[in-house]
Short mmCIF file of C-alpha atoms in Angstrom, two decimals:
data_model
loop_
_atom_site.label_atom_id
_atom_site.label_comp_id
_atom_site.label_asym_id
_atom_site.label_seq_id
_atom_site.Cartn_x
_atom_site.Cartn_y
_atom_site.Cartn_z
CA ASN A 1 -7.82 -44.11 71.95
CA ILE A 2 -5.58 -45.46 74.74
CA GLN A 3 -8.53 -46.79 76.63
CA THR A 4 -9.94 -48.41 73.47
CA GLY A 5 -6.53 -49.93 72.71
CA VAL A 6 -6.28 -51.36 76.28
CA ALA A 7 -9.79 -52.70 76.12
CA SER A 8 -9.10 -54.25 72.68
CA GLU A 9 -5.94 -55.94 73.95
CA SER A 10 -7.79 -57.15 77.03
CA TRP A 11 -10.57 -58.57 74.87
CA ARG A 12 -8.13 -60.30 72.65
CA ALA A 13 -6.32 -61.89 75.59
CA ARG A 14 -9.63 -63.12 77.01
CA ALA A 15 -10.62 -64.42 73.52
CA GLY A 16 -7.42 -66.35 73.29
CA GLU A 17 -5.85 -64.30 70.48
CA PRO A 18 -2.06 -63.91 71.07
CA ASP A 19 -0.42 -60.50 71.04
CA ALA A 20 2.80 -59.54 69.24
CA ALA A 21 4.96 -60.76 72.10
CA SER A 22 3.19 -64.06 72.36
CA LYS A 23 3.43 -64.57 68.56
CA GLY A 24 7.19 -63.93 68.86
CA GLN A 25 7.51 -66.49 71.57
CA VAL A 26 5.50 -69.04 69.56
CA ARG A 27 7.80 -68.48 66.59
CA ASP A 28 10.88 -68.99 68.73
CA VAL A 29 9.47 -72.17 70.29
CA VAL A 30 8.56 -73.60 66.87
CA LYS A 31 11.93 -72.63 65.41
CA GLN A 32 13.75 -74.38 68.24
CA ALA A 33 11.60 -77.41 67.91
CA ILE A 34 12.33 -77.66 64.19
CA ALA A 35 16.05 -77.04 64.84
CA SER A 36 16.22 -79.99 67.13
CA GLU A 37 15.41 -82.18 64.06
CA ASN A 38 16.88 -80.13 61.16
CA SER A 39 18.76 -76.83 61.66
CA ALA A 40 18.54 -75.96 57.94
CA VAL A 41 14.73 -76.20 57.94
CA ALA A 42 14.59 -74.10 61.09
CA GLN A 43 16.62 -71.40 59.33
CA THR A 44 14.25 -71.47 56.38
CA PHE A 45 11.25 -71.30 58.71
CA GLY A 46 12.66 -68.14 60.38
CA ALA A 47 13.34 -66.40 57.08
CA ILE A 48 9.86 -67.21 55.56
CA PHE A 49 8.15 -66.24 58.83
CA GLY A 50 9.62 -62.77 58.61
CA GLN A 51 8.97 -62.38 54.95
CA MET A 52 5.33 -63.30 55.21
CA ARG A 53 4.56 -60.36 57.56
CA VAL A 54 4.05 -57.87 54.71
CA PRO A 55 1.74 -60.10 52.57
CA MET A 56 -0.34 -60.93 55.63
CA ALA A 57 -0.50 -57.28 56.65
CA LEU A 58 -1.59 -56.25 53.07
CA ARG A 59 -4.28 -58.88 53.12
CA HIS A 60 -5.88 -57.05 56.05
CA ILE A 61 -5.14 -53.52 54.91
CA MET A 62 -6.32 -53.72 51.31
CA PRO A 63 -9.98 -54.21 50.31
CA VAL A 64 -10.90 -57.26 48.30
CA GLY A 65 -10.96 -55.62 44.89
CA VAL A 66 -7.77 -53.57 45.48
CA MET A 67 -5.95 -56.69 46.68
CA GLY A 68 -6.92 -58.52 43.51
CA VAL A 69 -5.68 -55.67 41.34
CA PHE A 70 -2.42 -55.65 43.35
CA CYS A 71 -1.94 -59.40 42.91
CA ALA A 72 -2.62 -59.11 39.14
CA LEU A 73 -0.06 -56.31 38.93
CA CYS A 74 2.56 -58.49 40.79
CA ILE A 75 1.95 -61.29 38.31
CA PHE A 76 2.37 -58.96 35.32
CA LEU A 77 5.59 -57.56 36.74
CA MET A 78 6.85 -61.07 37.55
CA ILE A 79 6.27 -62.20 33.94
CA SER A 80 7.95 -59.13 32.44
CA THR A 81 10.94 -59.50 34.79
CA ASP A 82 11.31 -63.21 34.25
CA THR A 83 11.19 -62.99 30.47
CA THR A 84 13.86 -60.21 30.63
CA TYR A 85 16.10 -62.34 32.83
CA ILE A 86 15.60 -65.39 30.62
CA HIS A 87 16.45 -63.39 27.47
CA SER A 88 19.50 -61.84 29.16
CA TRP A 89 21.05 -64.99 30.63
CA GLY A 90 20.22 -67.03 27.56
CA SER A 91 21.94 -64.54 25.20
CA ILE A 92 24.88 -64.27 27.66
CA LEU A 93 25.38 -68.02 27.45
CA ILE A 94 25.46 -68.09 23.67
CA GLN A 95 27.03 -64.70 22.73
CA ASP A 96 29.62 -64.53 25.56
CA ILE A 97 30.50 -68.16 25.97
CA VAL A 98 29.54 -70.38 23.03
CA VAL A 99 30.45 -67.95 20.22
CA PRO A 100 33.97 -67.00 21.57
CA LEU A 101 34.79 -70.65 22.22
CA ARG A 102 34.25 -71.39 18.52
CA GLY A 103 37.47 -69.43 17.77
CA GLY A 104 35.95 -67.07 15.22
CA ARG A 105 34.14 -69.77 13.16
CA PRO A 106 30.73 -68.30 12.26
CA LEU A 107 27.35 -69.76 12.96
CA THR A 108 24.55 -69.44 10.38
CA PRO A 109 21.83 -67.00 11.42
CA ARG A 110 19.37 -69.81 11.62
CA ARG A 111 21.62 -71.97 13.75
CA GLN A 112 22.45 -69.05 16.08
CA LEU A 113 18.78 -68.23 16.61
CA GLN A 114 18.14 -71.94 17.41
CA LEU A 115 20.91 -71.91 20.00
CA LEU A 116 19.58 -68.70 21.57
CA ARG A 117 16.07 -70.17 21.85
CA LEU A 118 17.40 -73.44 23.31
CA ALA A 119 19.51 -71.47 25.82
CA MET A 120 16.50 -69.47 26.97
CA VAL A 121 14.46 -72.66 27.35
CA GLY A 122 17.38 -74.15 29.37
CA VAL A 123 17.46 -70.99 31.63
CA ALA A 124 13.74 -71.22 32.21
CA LEU A 125 13.97 -74.92 33.13
CA PHE A 126 16.93 -74.40 35.39
CA SER A 127 15.07 -71.52 37.14
CA PHE A 128 12.07 -73.72 37.68
CA VAL A 129 14.09 -76.71 39.11
CA PHE A 130 16.25 -74.40 41.23
CA SER A 131 13.32 -72.54 42.69
CA PHE A 132 11.50 -75.83 43.32
CA TRP A 133 14.33 -77.21 45.45
CA PHE A 134 15.86 -74.07 46.87
CA SER A 135 14.65 -72.82 50.22
CA GLN A 136 15.04 -69.14 51.05
CA ILE A 137 17.17 -68.28 54.14
CA ASP A 138 17.71 -64.58 53.66
CA PHE A 139 15.91 -61.36 52.76
CA ILE A 140 14.73 -61.29 49.15
CA MET A 141 16.77 -58.18 48.36
CA MET A 142 19.84 -59.81 49.84
CA PHE A 143 19.23 -62.88 47.67
CA PHE A 144 19.07 -60.63 44.62
CA MET A 145 22.40 -59.04 45.67
CA ILE A 146 24.33 -62.30 45.98
CA THR A 147 22.89 -63.90 42.80
CA GLY A 148 23.48 -60.68 40.90
CA ALA A 149 27.06 -60.66 42.11
CA LEU A 150 27.68 -63.96 40.22
CA TRP A 151 28.09 -61.86 37.06
CA ALA A 152 29.29 -58.69 38.78
CA GLY A 153 32.65 -58.94 36.99
CA ALA A 154 30.85 -58.42 33.70
CA GLY A 155 29.80 -54.95 34.81
CA VAL A 156 33.38 -54.22 35.71
CA VAL A 157 34.63 -55.49 32.30
CA ILE A 158 31.95 -53.58 30.33
CA THR A 159 32.54 -50.31 32.15
CA CYS A 160 36.31 -50.34 32.16
CA GLY A 161 36.35 -51.76 28.61
CA LEU A 162 34.29 -48.87 27.26
CA TYR A 163 36.15 -46.06 29.10
CA TRP A 164 39.68 -47.32 29.61
CA ARG A 165 42.25 -48.07 26.91
CA ARG A 166 44.52 -50.25 29.04
CA GLY A 167 42.05 -53.10 29.71
CA THR A 168 43.19 -56.60 28.48
CA THR A 169 41.56 -59.98 28.00
CA ALA A 170 43.60 -61.45 30.89
CA GLY A 171 42.24 -58.78 33.20
CA ALA A 172 38.74 -59.41 31.98
CA PHE A 173 38.93 -63.14 32.64
CA ALA A 174 40.44 -62.64 36.05
CA SER A 175 37.66 -60.21 37.01
CA LEU A 176 34.87 -62.52 35.71
CA VAL A 177 36.25 -65.70 37.20
CA SER A 178 37.12 -64.20 40.60
CA GLY A 179 33.68 -62.49 40.92
CA ALA A 180 31.80 -65.61 40.00
CA ALA A 181 33.94 -67.82 42.28
CA VAL A 182 33.61 -65.61 45.33
CA ALA A 183 29.87 -65.07 44.81
CA LEU A 184 29.23 -68.77 44.34
CA SER A 185 31.38 -69.63 47.35
CA GLY A 186 29.57 -67.08 49.50
CA PHE A 187 26.20 -68.35 48.38
CA VAL A 188 27.08 -71.95 49.19
CA ALA A 189 28.56 -70.84 52.58
CA GLN A 190 25.42 -69.02 53.46
CA LYS A 191 23.31 -72.07 52.60
CA THR A 192 25.44 -74.63 54.41
CA TRP A 193 26.71 -72.55 57.36
CA VAL A 194 24.00 -73.64 59.77
CA PRO A 195 23.72 -77.38 58.99
CA HIS A 196 27.30 -78.16 58.04
CA ILE A 197 30.06 -75.51 58.37
CA TYR A 198 29.42 -74.25 61.91
CA PRO A 199 28.98 -77.69 63.42
CA TRP A 200 32.13 -78.91 61.60
CA LEU A 201 34.14 -75.97 62.94
CA GLU A 202 32.85 -76.62 66.42
CA SER A 203 33.51 -80.27 66.43
CA HIS A 204 37.06 -79.92 65.17
CA GLY A 205 38.03 -77.08 67.47
CA TYR A 206 38.47 -74.42 64.82
CA LEU A 207 35.65 -72.18 65.95
CA PRO A 208 37.71 -69.97 68.32
CA ALA A 209 40.30 -69.21 65.69
CA VAL A 210 37.70 -68.48 62.94
CA LYS A 211 35.77 -66.35 65.36
CA ARG A 212 38.87 -64.41 66.26
CA ILE A 213 39.76 -63.75 62.66
CA VAL A 214 36.36 -62.83 61.33
CA GLU A 215 35.27 -60.69 64.21
CA GLY A 216 38.62 -59.07 64.36
CA ALA A 217 38.40 -58.20 60.65
CA SER A 218 35.19 -56.29 61.19
CA LYS A 219 36.21 -54.57 64.51
CA PRO A 220 37.77 -51.41 62.90
CA PHE A 221 34.54 -50.83 60.95
CA GLU A 222 32.00 -51.22 63.72
CA PRO A 223 29.16 -50.39 64.02
CA PHE A 224 28.80 -50.10 60.22
CA ILE A 225 30.15 -53.63 59.70
CA LEU A 226 29.36 -56.17 62.41
CA TRP A 227 30.47 -59.72 61.72
CA ARG A 228 29.58 -62.22 64.36
CA VAL A 229 30.28 -65.96 64.25
CA THR A 230 27.02 -67.57 65.49
CA PRO A 231 25.25 -70.83 64.76
CA ASP A 232 22.25 -68.99 63.30
CA ALA A 233 23.61 -67.47 60.08
CA PHE A 234 26.77 -66.89 57.98
CA PRO A 235 28.59 -63.88 59.49
CA ILE A 236 28.93 -61.92 56.19
CA ASN A 237 25.65 -60.86 54.63
CA SER A 238 24.94 -60.63 50.87
CA GLN A 239 25.29 -56.84 50.66
CA GLU A 240 28.78 -57.03 52.15
CA LEU A 241 29.76 -59.99 49.92
CA SER A 242 28.67 -57.99 46.86
CA PHE A 243 30.81 -55.06 47.90
CA LEU A 244 33.77 -57.35 48.48
CA ILE A 245 33.25 -58.99 45.02
CA LEU A 246 33.23 -55.63 43.34
CA ILE A 247 36.40 -54.54 45.06
CA ILE A 248 38.14 -57.86 44.13
CA SER A 249 36.85 -57.73 40.47
CA VAL A 250 37.96 -54.08 39.94
CA SER A 251 41.35 -54.63 41.60
CA LEU A 252 42.14 -57.72 39.58
CA TYR A 253 40.92 -56.18 36.31
CA VAL A 254 43.01 -52.98 36.76
CA GLY A 255 46.07 -54.74 38.24
CA ILE A 256 46.29 -57.57 35.74
CA SER A 257 45.47 -55.28 32.80
CA LEU A 258 48.35 -52.94 33.76
CA LEU A 259 50.72 -55.90 34.00
CA THR A 260 49.73 -57.48 30.62
CA CYS A 261 48.88 -54.38 28.53
CA ARG A 262 51.44 -53.81 25.79
CA GLN A 263 49.53 -51.30 23.63
CA ALA A 264 46.66 -48.96 24.34
CA PHE A 265 43.40 -50.12 22.86
CA ASN A 266 41.78 -48.19 20.00
CA LEU A 267 38.46 -47.04 21.57
CA GLU A 268 37.62 -44.85 18.49
CA ARG A 269 37.54 -48.00 16.37
CA MET A 270 35.40 -49.97 18.78
CA LEU A 271 32.97 -47.10 19.36
CA HIS A 272 32.88 -46.03 15.66
CA ARG A 273 34.14 -42.53 16.28
CA GLY A 274 36.21 -40.20 14.10
CA LYS A 275 37.38 -41.81 10.91
CA TYR A 276 35.70 -45.09 11.94
CA THR A 277 32.19 -43.60 11.91
CA ARG A 278 29.94 -45.88 9.87
CA PRO A 279 28.10 -44.54 6.79
CA GLY A 280 24.77 -43.01 7.69
CA ASP A 281 25.54 -42.75 11.50
CA ARG A 282 25.06 -39.43 13.17
CA VAL A 283 28.42 -37.82 14.13
CA PHE A 284 28.46 -37.01 17.84
CA VAL A 285 29.97 -33.66 18.52
CA ARG A 286 31.20 -33.18 22.07
CA ALA A 287 30.34 -29.67 23.24
CA PRO A 288 33.16 -27.93 25.21
CA LEU A 289 32.64 -27.64 28.96
CA THR A 290 31.50 -24.16 29.94
CA PHE A 291 30.01 -22.63 33.07
CA ARG A 292 26.65 -22.51 31.33
CA ASN A 293 26.40 -26.18 30.35
CA ALA A 294 28.30 -27.66 33.40
CA LEU A 295 25.10 -28.74 35.15
CA SER A 296 23.61 -30.20 31.96
CA LYS A 297 26.75 -32.32 31.43
CA LEU A 298 26.49 -33.44 35.06
CA VAL A 299 22.89 -34.68 34.43
CA GLY A 300 24.13 -36.37 31.18
CA ILE A 301 22.31 -34.17 28.68
CA ASP A 302 24.06 -33.74 25.31
CA SER A 303 23.23 -32.62 21.74
CA GLU A 304 21.34 -35.84 20.96
CA TYR A 305 18.67 -35.14 23.56
CA THR A 306 15.25 -33.94 22.26
CA ARG A 307 13.08 -31.48 24.06
CA GLY A 308 11.10 -34.29 25.66
CA ASP A 309 14.32 -36.10 26.66
CA ARG A 310 15.55 -32.93 28.35
CA ALA A 311 12.32 -32.45 30.23
CA LEU A 312 12.38 -36.10 31.45
CA ALA A 313 16.09 -35.89 32.44
CA TRP A 314 15.63 -32.65 34.38
CA SER A 315 12.48 -33.88 36.12
CA VAL A 316 14.20 -37.08 37.28
CA PHE A 317 17.25 -35.15 38.42
CA ILE A 318 15.32 -32.54 40.34
CA TYR A 319 13.18 -35.20 42.01
CA SER A 320 16.10 -37.45 42.84
CA VAL A 321 18.52 -34.80 44.05
CA GLY A 322 16.16 -31.99 45.15
CA TRP A 323 13.51 -34.10 46.88
CA GLY A 324 15.17 -37.38 47.51
CA PHE A 325 18.64 -36.43 48.71
CA GLY A 326 17.58 -32.94 49.89
CA SER A 327 14.81 -34.18 52.12
CA PHE A 328 17.23 -36.86 53.46
CA LEU A 329 19.68 -34.20 54.56
CA VAL A 330 16.89 -32.08 56.12
CA LEU A 331 15.58 -35.07 58.06
CA ILE A 332 19.03 -35.92 59.40
CA VAL A 333 19.75 -32.38 60.61
CA TRP A 334 16.25 -31.91 62.03
CA ASN A 335 16.26 -35.19 63.99
CA MET A 336 19.72 -34.46 65.30
CA ILE A 337 18.45 -31.25 66.81
CA SER A 338 14.90 -32.36 67.64
CA PRO A 339 13.95 -35.94 67.11
CA TRP A 340 10.55 -36.58 65.58
CA PRO A 341 7.78 -38.44 67.34
CA ASN A 342 6.42 -41.59 65.82
CA LEU A 343 3.28 -39.81 64.60
CA TRP A 344 5.35 -37.38 62.47
CA TRP A 345 7.25 -40.34 60.89
CA ALA A 346 3.91 -41.92 60.05
CA HIS A 347 2.77 -38.79 58.29
CA TRP A 348 6.11 -38.47 56.52
CA PHE A 349 5.99 -42.07 55.19
CA LYS A 350 2.33 -41.51 54.07
CA LEU A 351 3.34 -38.37 52.19
CA THR A 352 6.44 -39.90 50.56
CA TYR A 353 5.31 -43.51 49.85
CA LEU A 354 1.61 -42.95 49.19
CA ILE A 355 0.73 -39.53 48.14
CA ILE A 356 3.82 -38.43 46.16
CA ALA A 357 4.44 -41.94 44.87
CA GLY A 358 0.83 -42.22 43.78
CA ILE A 359 1.00 -38.93 41.79
CA ILE A 360 4.24 -40.00 40.11
CA ALA A 361 2.70 -43.42 39.32
CA ALA A 362 -0.39 -41.81 37.76
CA VAL A 363 1.62 -39.37 35.63
CA SER A 364 4.09 -42.15 34.57
CA THR A 365 1.29 -44.48 33.61
CA VAL A 366 -0.29 -42.00 31.27
CA TRP A 367 3.06 -40.82 29.88
CA PHE A 368 4.51 -44.31 29.29
CA THR A 369 1.25 -45.61 27.83
CA ILE A 370 1.08 -42.83 25.26
CA GLY A 371 4.81 -42.81 24.51
CA GLY A 372 5.12 -46.61 24.46
CA THR A 373 2.10 -47.02 22.07
CA TRP A 374 3.57 -44.35 19.75
CA ASP A 375 7.06 -45.95 19.70
CA LEU A 376 5.66 -49.43 19.20
CA ARG A 377 3.70 -48.21 16.23
CA LEU A 378 6.78 -46.59 14.84
CA LEU A 379 8.83 -49.76 15.42
CA PHE A 380 6.41 -51.95 13.35
CA LYS A 381 6.24 -49.22 10.65
CA ARG A 382 10.03 -49.23 10.30
CA LEU A 383 10.22 -53.03 10.30
CA ALA A 384 7.56 -53.21 7.61
CA ALA A 385 9.49 -50.68 5.44
CA LYS A 386 12.67 -52.80 5.61
CA ASP A 387 14.78 -49.75 5.30
CA ARG A 388 17.86 -51.41 6.68
CA VAL A 389 20.26 -53.99 5.30
CA VAL A 390 20.59 -57.20 7.30
CA ASP A 391 24.26 -58.03 7.92
CA ASP A 392 24.91 -61.68 8.71
CA LEU A 393 28.37 -60.73 10.02
CA ASP A 394 26.81 -58.78 12.83
CA ASP A 395 26.53 -61.85 15.07
CA GLY A 396 28.64 -60.91 18.06
CA ARG A 397 31.98 -62.41 16.91
CA VAL A 398 35.24 -60.52 17.43
CA ILE A 399 38.19 -61.09 15.16
CA GLY A 400 41.52 -59.57 16.14
CA HIS A 401 39.80 -57.17 18.61
CA VAL A 402 37.45 -55.99 15.84
CA SER A 403 33.74 -56.91 15.39
CA ALA A 404 33.28 -59.26 12.49
CA ASP A 405 31.08 -56.85 10.64
CA ASP A 406 33.70 -54.07 10.96
CA VAL A 407 36.69 -56.05 9.72
CA GLU A 408 36.36 -54.99 6.07
CA MET A 409 35.77 -51.31 6.93
CA VAL A 410 38.74 -51.25 9.45
CA GLU A 411 41.13 -52.88 6.87
CA LYS A 412 40.08 -50.41 4.31
CA ILE A 413 40.74 -47.42 6.57
CA GLU A 414 43.95 -48.57 8.32
CA HIS A 415 45.75 -50.52 5.53
CA THR A 416 44.88 -48.46 2.50
CA GLY A 417 44.68 -45.09 4.25
CA GLU A 418 41.29 -44.39 2.64
CA GLU A 419 38.85 -42.58 4.88
CA LYS A 420 35.14 -42.07 4.36
#
């Protein structure tokens, strides 16, 4: 094999095909040439050059038919993901911004649906225009991290609002605004660092001070955090920015809520528990913690889980903790004692990401196809039966910290003392 490899490389060199080192040199030369004219375009070229390695490799690895199936699958996943994002951001725009700004004044169901549809069209148009003009300068997953962090404060507000009685509106606004402001600032800084910020700092003599502050801040955490002020990229990556945003959002939400909270919030009323349980709703009974059910509670299994739900929950838990985390620990200890050769790692990745992943994919495809078809049939059956009453007050409005469709029920319970 070694002789064959050497002969192959020799033939390629004689044939004029560049090897990996030559390709790297060509990339650097091209990037430097572009940078002499436009540093921002050179940064984009370097990012796209690295990202195109996997698609180009797959083109040579996969047969023609398999490659076509893979591309079709990517298109299907892209469509399903984009529609979900469009629906999510469009509904956030109307339900979390427009409706609260109306000060409790209701919208007709028809008008609200029209606004939701227009918002989703607007999100789709913005996505198209933004993607048309925006040039990628970072890894795709890093881009997801920084764009997702724009609304990271919402996750903090939802989580703390559902599980903490001391949260306030002031704390929520502080968390949302700070998270969005830091994320947007970081995004703009990453995009403009190479063509504008770094040259400006250098020309005005601020670069040594900024370098001393930024690199000094990361020094206690090295080598886990390594911030370096260079002309090639913004020193803080998107993953680190997302972590900082979460820390800032949580700190502001908790701190300002503690300063402004005058009375503990009624979570039972919001979550429809106890005397606030709606007619016809199942009453959730919390089982006491015992030695026998401690592990089930850790997994998240409760009395509402069916037998199929339990099987799914246990299988995911065993695979994630037993195989995922367990094998991770074994690999760390083993390689600390006796490092693996490259061939062993190749077999490990083949087993983990091809064989085991393929088995799970085959089982999940059959399982989800049968279950999804059954549930979809049940959904249309229930919609056709019209066995539920449509409540026009259930439009997302909150009046006096109470959902608009719950106001009458809450007043009846709290002011007259009458319980269901």
